[in-house]
Amino acid sequence: SRGLGDVYKRQVGCSAILNKGDVEINAQLFSDDGQKVFNVMKLGKSNQPQLLGKLAGEEILKKSGNSFIKKR
């Protein structure tokens, strides 16, 4: 959750594939009840992995909407 705020404490499955100067990031997140799954795939340059990861995290949180109870 680094860069996305401490309110969201969720485990996100993520893999990265490097191909020459590019990277493909695939992320998966399940709802609290385990009934919904959210997937995101991002492509970008391998020299900006943190930015790509942050964009993937923001998108997956947006897709998941109200599927989580905020932890404080």
Coordinates of N, CA, C and O in Angstrom, one line a residue:
S1 N 0.8 -1.2 0.0 CA 0.0 0.0 0.0 C 0.9 1.3 0.0 O 0.4 2.3 0.2
R2 N 2.2 1.1 -0.2 CA 3.0 2.3 -0.1 C 2.6 3.3 -1.2 O 2.5 2.9 -2.4
G3 N 2.4 4.5 -0.9 CA 2.0 5.5 -1.8 C 0.5 5.6 -2.0 O 0.0 6.6 -2.6
L4 N -0.3 4.7 -1.4 CA -1.7 4.7 -1.6 C -2.4 5.1 -0.3 O -3.6 5.2 -0.2
G5 N -1.6 5.4 0.7 CA -2.2 5.8 2.0 C -2.3 4.6 2.9 O -2.4 3.5 2.5
D6 N -2.3 4.9 4.2 CA -2.3 3.8 5.2 C -3.7 3.3 5.5 O -3.9 2.4 6.3
V7 N -4.8 4.0 5.0 CA -6.1 3.5 5.2 C -6.4 2.1 4.6 O -7.1 1.3 5.2
Y8 N -5.7 1.8 3.5 CA -6.0 0.6 2.9 C -4.8 -0.4 3.2 O -3.7 -0.2 2.8
K9 N -5.2 -1.4 4.0 CA -4.2 -2.5 4.4 C -4.7 -3.8 3.7 O -5.3 -4.6 4.4
R10 N -4.4 -4.0 2.5 CA -4.9 -5.1 1.7 C -3.7 -5.8 1.1 O -2.7 -5.2 0.7
Q11 N -3.8 -7.1 1.0 CA -2.8 -7.9 0.2 C -3.1 -7.9 -1.2 O -4.3 -8.3 -1.6
V12 N -2.2 -7.5 -2.1 CA -2.5 -7.5 -3.5 C -1.4 -8.5 -4.1 O -0.3 -8.4 -3.9
G13 N -1.9 -9.5 -4.9 CA -1.0 -10.3 -5.7 C -0.5 -9.6 -6.9 O -1.3 -8.9 -7.5
C14 N 0.7 -9.7 -7.2 CA 1.3 -8.9 -8.3 C 2.4 -9.7 -8.9 O 3.2 -10.4 -8.2
S15 N 2.5 -9.6 -10.2 CA 3.6 -10.2 -10.9 C 4.1 -9.2 -12.0 O 3.4 -8.4 -12.4
A16 N 5.4 -9.3 -12.3 CA 6.0 -8.4 -13.3 C 6.8 -9.2 -14.3 O 7.5 -10.2 -13.9
I17 N 6.6 -8.9 -15.6 CA 7.4 -9.5 -16.6 C 8.2 -8.5 -17.3 O 7.7 -7.5 -17.8
L18 N 9.5 -8.7 -17.3 CA 10.5 -7.8 -18.0 C 10.7 -8.3 -19.4 O 11.0 -9.5 -19.6
N19 N 10.7 -7.4 -20.4 CA 11.0 -7.8 -21.8 C 11.7 -6.6 -22.4 O 11.1 -5.6 -22.7
K20 N 13.0 -6.7 -22.5 CA 13.9 -5.7 -23.0 C 13.7 -4.4 -22.1 O 13.9 -4.5 -21.0
G21 N 13.2 -3.3 -22.7 CA 13.1 -2.1 -21.9 C 11.7 -1.9 -21.3 O 11.4 -0.8 -20.8
D22 N 10.8 -2.9 -21.4 CA 9.4 -2.8 -21.0 C 9.1 -3.7 -19.8 O 9.8 -4.7 -19.6
V23 N 8.1 -3.3 -19.1 CA 7.6 -4.2 -18.0 C 6.1 -4.3 -18.1 O 5.4 -3.3 -18.4
E24 N 5.6 -5.5 -17.8 CA 4.2 -5.7 -17.7 C 3.9 -6.1 -16.2 O 4.5 -7.0 -15.7
I25 N 3.0 -5.3 -15.6 CA 2.6 -5.6 -14.2 C 1.1 -6.1 -14.2 O 0.2 -5.5 -14.8
N26 N 0.9 -7.3 -13.6 CA -0.4 -7.8 -13.4 C -0.7 -7.9 -11.9 O 0.1 -8.4 -11.1
A27 N -1.8 -7.3 -11.5 CA -2.2 -7.3 -10.1 C -3.6 -7.8 -9.9 O -4.4 -7.7 -10.7
Q28 N -3.8 -8.5 -8.7 CA -5.1 -9.1 -8.4 C -5.4 -8.8 -6.9 O -4.6 -8.9 -6.1
L29 N -6.7 -8.5 -6.7 CA -7.1 -8.1 -5.3 C -8.5 -8.7 -5.1 O -9.3 -8.7 -6.0
F30 N -8.7 -9.4 -4.0 CA -10.0 -9.9 -3.6 C -10.7 -9.1 -2.6 O -10.1 -8.4 -1.8
S31 N -12.1 -9.1 -2.7 CA -12.9 -8.3 -1.7 C -12.8 -9.0 -0.4 O -12.3 -10.1 -0.3
D32 N -13.2 -8.3 0.7 CA -13.1 -8.8 2.0 C -13.9 -10.1 2.2 O -13.4 -11.0 2.9
D33 N -15.0 -10.3 1.5 CA -15.8 -11.5 1.6 C -15.3 -12.6 0.6 O -15.8 -13.7 0.6
G34 N -14.3 -12.3 -0.2 CA -13.7 -13.3 -1.1 C -14.6 -13.6 -2.3 O -14.3 -14.4 -3.1
Q35 N -15.7 -12.9 -2.5 CA -16.7 -13.1 -3.6 C -16.3 -12.4 -4.9 O -16.8 -12.8 -5.9
K36 N -15.6 -11.4 -4.8 CA -15.2 -10.6 -6.0 C -13.7 -10.5 -6.1 O -13.0 -10.5 -5.2
V37 N -13.3 -10.5 -7.4 CA -11.9 -10.4 -7.7 C -11.7 -9.2 -8.7 O -12.5 -9.0 -9.6
F38 N -10.6 -8.5 -8.5 CA -10.3 -7.3 -9.3 C -8.9 -7.5 -9.9 O -8.0 -7.8 -9.2
N39 N -8.8 -7.3 -11.2 CA -7.6 -7.5 -11.9 C -7.2 -6.2 -12.7 O -8.0 -5.5 -13.2
V40 N -5.9 -5.9 -12.7 CA -5.3 -4.8 -13.4 C -4.1 -5.2 -14.1 O -3.3 -6.0 -13.6
M41 N -3.9 -4.7 -15.4 CA -2.6 -5.0 -16.1 C -2.1 -3.6 -16.6 O -2.9 -2.8 -17.1
K42 N -0.9 -3.4 -16.4 CA -0.2 -2.1 -16.8 C 1.0 -2.4 -17.6 O 1.8 -3.3 -17.2
L43 N 1.3 -1.7 -18.6 CA 2.5 -1.8 -19.4 C 3.2 -0.5 -19.3 O 2.6 0.6 -19.3
G44 N 4.5 -0.6 -19.3 CA 5.3 0.7 -19.2 C 6.8 0.4 -19.4 O 7.2 -0.8 -19.7
K45 N 7.6 1.4 -19.2 CA 9.0 1.3 -19.3 C 9.6 0.7 -18.0 O 9.2 1.1 -16.9
S46 N 10.6 -0.1 -18.2 CA 11.2 -0.8 -17.0 C 12.0 0.1 -16.1 O 12.3 -0.2 -15.0
N47 N 12.3 1.3 -16.6 CA 13.0 2.3 -15.7 C 12.1 3.1 -14.8 O 12.6 3.9 -14.1
Q48 N 10.8 2.8 -14.8 CA 9.8 3.5 -13.9 C 8.9 2.5 -13.2 O 7.7 2.7 -13.2
P49 N 9.4 1.5 -12.5 CA 8.6 0.5 -11.9 C 7.7 1.0 -10.8 O 6.6 0.6 -10.6
Q50 N 8.2 1.9 -10.0 CA 7.4 2.5 -8.9 C 6.2 3.2 -9.4 O 5.1 3.1 -8.8
L51 N 6.4 4.0 -10.4 CA 5.3 4.8 -11.0 C 4.2 3.8 -11.5 O 3.0 4.0 -11.3
L52 N 4.7 2.8 -12.2 CA 3.8 1.8 -12.8 C 3.0 1.1 -11.7 O 1.8 0.9 -11.8
G53 N 3.7 0.7 -10.7 CA 3.0 0.0 -9.5 C 2.0 0.9 -8.9 O 0.9 0.5 -8.5
K54 N 2.3 2.2 -8.7 CA 1.4 3.1 -8.1 C 0.2 3.3 -8.9 O -1.0 3.3 -8.4
L55 N 0.3 3.4 -10.3 CA -0.8 3.5 -11.2 C -1.7 2.3 -11.1 O -2.9 2.4 -11.1
A56 N -1.0 1.1 -11.1 CA -1.8 -0.1 -11.0 C -2.6 -0.2 -9.7 O -3.8 -0.6 -9.6
G57 N -1.9 0.2 -8.6 CA -2.6 0.3 -7.3 C -3.8 1.2 -7.2 O -4.9 0.9 -6.7
E58 N -3.6 2.4 -7.8 CA -4.7 3.4 -7.8 C -5.9 2.8 -8.6 O -7.1 2.9 -8.3
E59 N -5.6 2.2 -9.8 CA -6.6 1.7 -10.6 C -7.4 0.5 -10.0 O -8.6 0.4 -10.1
I60 N -6.7 -0.4 -9.3 CA -7.3 -1.5 -8.7 C -8.2 -1.1 -7.5 O -9.3 -1.6 -7.3
L61 N -7.8 -0.1 -6.8 CA -8.6 0.5 -5.7 C -9.9 1.1 -6.3 O -11.0 1.0 -5.7
K62 N -9.7 1.8 -7.4 CA -10.9 2.4 -8.0 C -11.9 1.4 -8.5 O -13.1 1.5 -8.3
K63 N -11.4 0.3 -9.1 CA -12.2 -0.8 -9.6 C -12.9 -1.5 -8.5 O -14.1 -1.9 -8.6
S64 N -12.3 -1.6 -7.3 CA -12.9 -2.4 -6.2 C -14.0 -1.6 -5.5 O -14.8 -2.2 -4.8
G65 N -14.0 -0.3 -5.6 CA -15.0 0.6 -5.1 C -15.3 0.3 -3.6 O -14.3 0.5 -2.8
N66 N -16.5 0.0 -3.2 CA -16.9 -0.2 -1.8 C -16.8 -1.6 -1.3 O -17.6 -2.0 -0.5
S67 N -15.9 -2.4 -1.9 CA -15.8 -3.8 -1.5 C -15.0 -4.1 -0.3 O -14.8 -5.2 0.1
F68 N -14.5 -3.0 0.4 CA -13.7 -3.2 1.6 C -14.2 -2.3 2.7 O -14.8 -1.3 2.5
I69 N -13.9 -2.8 3.9 CA -14.1 -2.0 5.1 C -12.8 -1.3 5.4 O -11.7 -1.9 5.4
K70 N -12.8 0.0 5.5 CA -11.6 0.8 5.7 C -11.1 0.5 7.1 O -11.8 0.5 8.1
K71 N -9.8 0.2 7.2 CA -9.1 -0.1 8.5 C -8.4 1.2 8.9 O -7.8 1.8 8.2
R72 N -8.5 1.4 10.2 CA -7.8 2.6 10.8 C -6.9 2.1 11.9 O -7.1 1.2 12.5

